[in-house]
Tab-separated table of C-alpha atoms and ligand atoms in Angstrom:
chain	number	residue	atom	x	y	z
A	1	UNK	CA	38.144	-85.947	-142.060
A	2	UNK	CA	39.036	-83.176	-139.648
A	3	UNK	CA	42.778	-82.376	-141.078
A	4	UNK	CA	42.349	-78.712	-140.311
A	5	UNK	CA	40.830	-78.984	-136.777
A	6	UNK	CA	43.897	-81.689	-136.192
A	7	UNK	CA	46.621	-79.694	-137.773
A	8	UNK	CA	46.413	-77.275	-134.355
A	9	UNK	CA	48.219	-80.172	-132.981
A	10	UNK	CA	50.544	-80.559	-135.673
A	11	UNK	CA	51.383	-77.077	-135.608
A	12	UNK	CA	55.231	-75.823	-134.562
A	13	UNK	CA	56.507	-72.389	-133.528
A	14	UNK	CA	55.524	-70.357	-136.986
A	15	UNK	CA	52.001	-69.121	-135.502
A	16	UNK	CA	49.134	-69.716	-137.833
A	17	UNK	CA	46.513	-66.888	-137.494
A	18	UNK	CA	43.142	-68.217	-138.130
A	19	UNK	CA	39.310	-67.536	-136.164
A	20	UNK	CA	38.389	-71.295	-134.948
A	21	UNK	CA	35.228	-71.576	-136.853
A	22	UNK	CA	37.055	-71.365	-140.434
A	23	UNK	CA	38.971	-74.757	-139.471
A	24	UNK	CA	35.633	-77.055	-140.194
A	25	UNK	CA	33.909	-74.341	-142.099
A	26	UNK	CA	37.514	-75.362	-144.631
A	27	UNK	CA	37.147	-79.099	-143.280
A	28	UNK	CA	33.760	-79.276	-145.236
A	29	UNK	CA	34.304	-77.269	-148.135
A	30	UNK	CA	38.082	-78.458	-148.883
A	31	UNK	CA	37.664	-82.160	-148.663
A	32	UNK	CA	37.416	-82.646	-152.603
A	33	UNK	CA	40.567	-80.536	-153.323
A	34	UNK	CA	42.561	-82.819	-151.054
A	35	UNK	CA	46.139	-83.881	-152.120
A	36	UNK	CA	45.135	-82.302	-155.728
A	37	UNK	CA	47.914	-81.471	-158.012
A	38	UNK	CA	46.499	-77.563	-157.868
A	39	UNK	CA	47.459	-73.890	-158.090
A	40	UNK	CA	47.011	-72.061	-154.810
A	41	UNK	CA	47.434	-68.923	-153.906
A	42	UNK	CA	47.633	-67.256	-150.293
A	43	UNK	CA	48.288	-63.408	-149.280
A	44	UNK	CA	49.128	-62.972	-145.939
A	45	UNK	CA	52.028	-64.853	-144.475
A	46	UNK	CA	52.556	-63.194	-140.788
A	47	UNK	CA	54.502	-65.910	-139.243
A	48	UNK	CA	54.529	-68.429	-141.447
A	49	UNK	CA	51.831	-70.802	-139.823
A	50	UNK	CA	49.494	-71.149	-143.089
A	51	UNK	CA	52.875	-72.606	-145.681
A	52	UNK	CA	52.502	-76.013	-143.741
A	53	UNK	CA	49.100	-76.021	-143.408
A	54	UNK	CA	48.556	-75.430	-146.962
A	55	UNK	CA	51.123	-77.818	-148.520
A	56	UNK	CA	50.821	-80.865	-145.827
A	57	UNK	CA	46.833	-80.684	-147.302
A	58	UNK	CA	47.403	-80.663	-151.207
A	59	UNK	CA	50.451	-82.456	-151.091
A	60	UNK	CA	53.478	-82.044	-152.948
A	61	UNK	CA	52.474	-81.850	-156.449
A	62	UNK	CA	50.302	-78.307	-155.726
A	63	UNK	CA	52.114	-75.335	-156.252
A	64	UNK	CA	51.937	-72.760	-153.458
A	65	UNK	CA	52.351	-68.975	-153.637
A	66	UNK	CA	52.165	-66.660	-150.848
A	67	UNK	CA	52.139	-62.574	-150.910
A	68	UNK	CA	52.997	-60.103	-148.249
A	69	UNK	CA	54.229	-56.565	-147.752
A	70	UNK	CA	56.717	-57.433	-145.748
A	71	UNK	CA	60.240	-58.200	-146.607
A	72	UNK	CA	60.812	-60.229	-143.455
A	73	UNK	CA	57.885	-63.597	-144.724
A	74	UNK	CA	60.724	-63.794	-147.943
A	75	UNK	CA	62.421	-66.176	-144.780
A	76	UNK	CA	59.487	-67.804	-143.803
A	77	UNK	CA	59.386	-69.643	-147.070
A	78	UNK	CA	59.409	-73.444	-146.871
A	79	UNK	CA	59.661	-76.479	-148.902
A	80	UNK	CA	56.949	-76.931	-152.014
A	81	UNK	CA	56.022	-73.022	-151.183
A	82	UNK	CA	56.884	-69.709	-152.409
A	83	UNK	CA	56.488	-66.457	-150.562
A	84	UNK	CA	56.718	-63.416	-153.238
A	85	UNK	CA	56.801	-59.730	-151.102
A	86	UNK	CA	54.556	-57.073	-152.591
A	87	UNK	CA	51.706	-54.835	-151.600
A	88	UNK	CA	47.907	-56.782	-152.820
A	89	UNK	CA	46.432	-53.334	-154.213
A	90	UNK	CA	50.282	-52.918	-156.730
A	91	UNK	CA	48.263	-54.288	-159.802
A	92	UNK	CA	51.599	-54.487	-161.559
A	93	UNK	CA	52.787	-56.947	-158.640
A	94	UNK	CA	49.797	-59.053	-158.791
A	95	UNK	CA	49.819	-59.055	-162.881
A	96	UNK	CA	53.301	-59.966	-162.343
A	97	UNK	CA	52.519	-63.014	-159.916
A	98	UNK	CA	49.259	-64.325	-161.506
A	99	UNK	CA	51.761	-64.315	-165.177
A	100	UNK	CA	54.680	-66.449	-162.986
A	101	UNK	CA	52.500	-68.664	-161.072
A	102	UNK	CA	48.696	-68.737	-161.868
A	103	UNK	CA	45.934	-69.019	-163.513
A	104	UNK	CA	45.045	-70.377	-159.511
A	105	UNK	CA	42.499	-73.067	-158.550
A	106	UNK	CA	42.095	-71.519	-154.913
A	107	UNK	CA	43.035	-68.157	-153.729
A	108	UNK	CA	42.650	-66.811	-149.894
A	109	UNK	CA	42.746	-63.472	-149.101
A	110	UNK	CA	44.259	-63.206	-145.762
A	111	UNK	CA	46.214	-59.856	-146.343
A	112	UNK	CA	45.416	-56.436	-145.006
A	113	UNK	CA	41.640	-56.822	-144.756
A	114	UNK	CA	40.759	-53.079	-145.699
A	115	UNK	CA	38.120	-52.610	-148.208
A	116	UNK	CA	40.476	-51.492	-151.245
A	117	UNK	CA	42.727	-54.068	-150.635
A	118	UNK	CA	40.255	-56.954	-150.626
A	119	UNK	CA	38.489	-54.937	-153.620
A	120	UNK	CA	41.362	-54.626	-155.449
A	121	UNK	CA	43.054	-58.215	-154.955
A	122	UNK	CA	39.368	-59.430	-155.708
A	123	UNK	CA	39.430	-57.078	-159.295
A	124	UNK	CA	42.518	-58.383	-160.043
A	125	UNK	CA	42.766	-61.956	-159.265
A	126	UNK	CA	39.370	-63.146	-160.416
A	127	UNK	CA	39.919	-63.389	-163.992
A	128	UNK	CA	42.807	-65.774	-163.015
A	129	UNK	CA	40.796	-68.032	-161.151
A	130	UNK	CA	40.218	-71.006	-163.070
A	131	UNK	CA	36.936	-72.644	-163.691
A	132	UNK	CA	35.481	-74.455	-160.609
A	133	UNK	CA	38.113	-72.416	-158.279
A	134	UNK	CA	37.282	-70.738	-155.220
A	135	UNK	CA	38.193	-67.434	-154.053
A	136	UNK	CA	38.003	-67.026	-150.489
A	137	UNK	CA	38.180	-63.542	-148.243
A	138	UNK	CA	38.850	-63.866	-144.211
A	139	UNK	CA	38.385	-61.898	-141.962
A	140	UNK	CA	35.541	-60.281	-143.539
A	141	UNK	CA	33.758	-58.220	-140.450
A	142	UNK	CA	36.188	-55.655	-141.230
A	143	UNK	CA	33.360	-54.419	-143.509
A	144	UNK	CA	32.086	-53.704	-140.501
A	145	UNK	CA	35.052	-51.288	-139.381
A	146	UNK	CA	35.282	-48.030	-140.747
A	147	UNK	CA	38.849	-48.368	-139.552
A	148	UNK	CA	39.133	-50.312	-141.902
A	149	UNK	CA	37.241	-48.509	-144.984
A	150	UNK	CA	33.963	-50.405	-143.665
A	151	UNK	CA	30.861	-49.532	-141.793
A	152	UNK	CA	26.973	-50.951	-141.940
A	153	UNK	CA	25.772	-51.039	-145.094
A	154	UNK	CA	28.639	-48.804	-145.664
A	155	UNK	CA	28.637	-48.822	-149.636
A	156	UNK	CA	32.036	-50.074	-150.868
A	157	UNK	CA	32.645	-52.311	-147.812
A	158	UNK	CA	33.821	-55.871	-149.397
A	159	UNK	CA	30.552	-57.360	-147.881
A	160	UNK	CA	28.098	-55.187	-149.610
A	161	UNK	CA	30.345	-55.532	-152.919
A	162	UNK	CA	29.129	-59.514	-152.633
A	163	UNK	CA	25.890	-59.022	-151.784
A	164	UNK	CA	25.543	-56.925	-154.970
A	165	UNK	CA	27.535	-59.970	-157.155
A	166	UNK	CA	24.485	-61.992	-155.331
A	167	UNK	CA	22.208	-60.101	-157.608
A	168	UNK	CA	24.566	-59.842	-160.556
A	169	UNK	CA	24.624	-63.853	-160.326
A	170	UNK	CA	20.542	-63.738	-160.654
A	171	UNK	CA	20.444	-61.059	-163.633
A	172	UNK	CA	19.691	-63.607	-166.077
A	173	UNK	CA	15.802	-63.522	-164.277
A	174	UNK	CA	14.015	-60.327	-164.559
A	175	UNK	CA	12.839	-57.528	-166.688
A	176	UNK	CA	13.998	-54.915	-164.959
A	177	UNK	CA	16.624	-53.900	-168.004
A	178	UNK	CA	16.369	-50.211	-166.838
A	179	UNK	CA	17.420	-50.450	-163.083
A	180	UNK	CA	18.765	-53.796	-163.175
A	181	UNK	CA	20.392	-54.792	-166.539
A	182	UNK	CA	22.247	-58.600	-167.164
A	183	UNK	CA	25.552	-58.623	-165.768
A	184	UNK	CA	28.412	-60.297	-167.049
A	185	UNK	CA	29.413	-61.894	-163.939
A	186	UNK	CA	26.647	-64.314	-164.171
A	187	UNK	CA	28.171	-66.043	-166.792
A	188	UNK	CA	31.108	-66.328	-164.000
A	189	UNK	CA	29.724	-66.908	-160.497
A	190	UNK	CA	28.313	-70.137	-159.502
A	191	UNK	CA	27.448	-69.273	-156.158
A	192	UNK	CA	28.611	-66.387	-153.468
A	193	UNK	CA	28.718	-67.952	-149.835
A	194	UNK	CA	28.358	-65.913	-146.666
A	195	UNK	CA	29.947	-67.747	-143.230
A	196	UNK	CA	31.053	-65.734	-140.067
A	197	UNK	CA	33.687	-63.400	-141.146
A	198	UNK	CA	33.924	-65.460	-144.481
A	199	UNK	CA	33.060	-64.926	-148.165
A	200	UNK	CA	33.242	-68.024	-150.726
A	201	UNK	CA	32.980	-67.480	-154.161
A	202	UNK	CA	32.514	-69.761	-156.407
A	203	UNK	CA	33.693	-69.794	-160.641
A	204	UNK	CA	32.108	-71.540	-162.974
A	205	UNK	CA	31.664	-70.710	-166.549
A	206	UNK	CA	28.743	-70.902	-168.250
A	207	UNK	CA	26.030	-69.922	-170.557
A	208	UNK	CA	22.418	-69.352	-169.721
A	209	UNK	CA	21.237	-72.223	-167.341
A	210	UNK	CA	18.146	-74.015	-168.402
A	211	UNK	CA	15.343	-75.748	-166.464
A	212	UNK	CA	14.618	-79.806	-167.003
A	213	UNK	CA	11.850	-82.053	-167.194
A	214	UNK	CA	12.568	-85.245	-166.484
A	215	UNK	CA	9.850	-88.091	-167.415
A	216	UNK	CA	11.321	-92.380	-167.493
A	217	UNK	CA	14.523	-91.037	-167.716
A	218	UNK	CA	13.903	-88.718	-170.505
A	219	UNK	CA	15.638	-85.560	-170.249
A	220	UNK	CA	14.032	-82.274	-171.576
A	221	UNK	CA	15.798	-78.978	-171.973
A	222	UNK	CA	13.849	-75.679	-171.030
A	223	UNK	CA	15.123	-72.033	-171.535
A	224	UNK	CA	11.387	-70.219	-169.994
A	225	UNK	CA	12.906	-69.753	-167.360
A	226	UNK	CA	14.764	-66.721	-168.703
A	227	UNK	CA	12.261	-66.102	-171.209
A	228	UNK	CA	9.426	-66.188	-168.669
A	229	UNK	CA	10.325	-62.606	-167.754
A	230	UNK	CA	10.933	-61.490	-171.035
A	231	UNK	CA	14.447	-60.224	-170.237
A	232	UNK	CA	15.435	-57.601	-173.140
A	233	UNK	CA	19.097	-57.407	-172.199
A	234	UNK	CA	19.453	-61.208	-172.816
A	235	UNK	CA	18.013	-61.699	-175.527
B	1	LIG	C1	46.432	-62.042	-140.732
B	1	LIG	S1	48.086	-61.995	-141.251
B	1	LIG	C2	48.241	-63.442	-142.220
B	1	LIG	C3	48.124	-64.697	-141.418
B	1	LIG	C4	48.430	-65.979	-142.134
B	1	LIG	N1	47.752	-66.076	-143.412
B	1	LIG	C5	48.038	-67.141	-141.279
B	1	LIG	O1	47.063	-67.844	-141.631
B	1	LIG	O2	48.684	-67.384	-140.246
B	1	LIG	C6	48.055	-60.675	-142.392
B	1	LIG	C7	49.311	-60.441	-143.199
B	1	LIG	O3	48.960	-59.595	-144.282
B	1	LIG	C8	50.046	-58.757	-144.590
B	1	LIG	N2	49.584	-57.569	-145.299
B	1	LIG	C9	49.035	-56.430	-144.786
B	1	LIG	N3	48.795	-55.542	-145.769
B	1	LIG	C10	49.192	-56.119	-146.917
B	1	LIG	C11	49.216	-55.688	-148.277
B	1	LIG	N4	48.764	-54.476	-148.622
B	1	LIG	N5	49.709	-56.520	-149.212
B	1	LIG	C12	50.165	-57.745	-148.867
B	1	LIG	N6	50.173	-58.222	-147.585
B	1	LIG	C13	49.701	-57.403	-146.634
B	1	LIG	C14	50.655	-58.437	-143.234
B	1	LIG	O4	52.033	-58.052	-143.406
B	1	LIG	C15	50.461	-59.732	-142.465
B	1	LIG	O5	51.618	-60.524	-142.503
């Protein structure tokens, strides 16, 4: 199935603003979520060319929301979509949206791309992810722009902020309870995927994961794995 790579063609004259590689990147990943009856969530609107996009590929039982700062998307609104206008760092705004039209299956970030904006939609919107959602940031070499609040390594930049939820997915595993205590987001985040200029990250809830052994289709349950390192803040 290639219906992002094929939508180019499908496209009219409401420009959709994408980088070329996210089109199979989403062809890959998205295939599942397919004409699902799901919550969505998109901020960024520009010209429009995402609404159709979004709602010819979940079909019309989804129910699509789109954010920007400016007044003028309110027109660019179609069918089985709805563009709200407000600024994606107003925490009132998005408390406001995420109480009208969430808790959301998938939200993209397609907005401003500074650091405090993607931080701060991130903050917000997270806890309204559902279970098994995605939450999805474009554009994300602008942690690379100190134009844009980023820099290398710059600490703060959206990138480094998910490299450091890489480790607070893994703080179940080591002793290190002084310099590197359990973090509640591992209950949370099933897995944190880096593309190109693209940050995945994946909910699920859970409690501590466990190791099997499996012998003639006998299934055995093992928690060493956490207790191998004798993890104090655990336990
Ligand atoms: C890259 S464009 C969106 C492109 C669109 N998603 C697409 O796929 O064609 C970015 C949009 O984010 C909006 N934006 C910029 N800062 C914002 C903010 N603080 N809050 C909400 N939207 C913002 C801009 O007005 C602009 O329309």
């Amino acid at each position: 199935m290639k219906y992002f790579r094929n939508f180019l063609k499908k496209t009219d004259d409401r420009m959709l603003m994408k980088m070329d590689h996210y089109l199979d990147i989403y062809d890959r990943l998205l295939k599942d979520w397919r004409g699902r009856n799901i919550r969505f969530l998109e901020i960024g609107v520009y010209k429009g060319g995402s609404l159709r996009m979004w709602r010819d590929f979940f079909g019309p039982n989804a129910e699509l929301t789109f954010l920007d700062i400016d007044p003028a998307c309110k027109t660019l609104e179609i069918e089985g979509t709805t563009v709200e206008i407000g600024d994606q760092t107003d925490t009132d705004f998005l408390a406001k949206i995420v109480e009208k039209y969430g808790p959301f299956d998938i939200i993209v970030d397609d907005g401003g791309h500074k650091m405090d904006q993607q931080k701060t939609s991130f903050r917000s919107l997270w806890p309204h992810l559902k279970n098994n959602g995605l939450y999805i940031v474009e554009d994300t070499h602008t942690s690379y722009w100190p134009g844009f609040g980023g820099g290398f390594r710059a600490k703060g930049s959206f990138i480094e902020t998910c490299k450091a939820l890489v480790d607070h997915m893994h703080s179940w595993y080591t002793d290190q309870d002084d310099i590197f205590p359990f973090h509640a987001a591992a209950k949370q985040v099933h897995s944190v995927q880096f593309y190109d200029s693209l940050v995945i990250v994946e909910k699920q809830l859970k409690e501590a994961p466990f190791s099997i052994s499996v012998q003639n289709g006998e299934v055995t349950k093992s928690d060493k794995i956490l207790k191998v390192r004798n993890r104090k803040s655990i336990f």
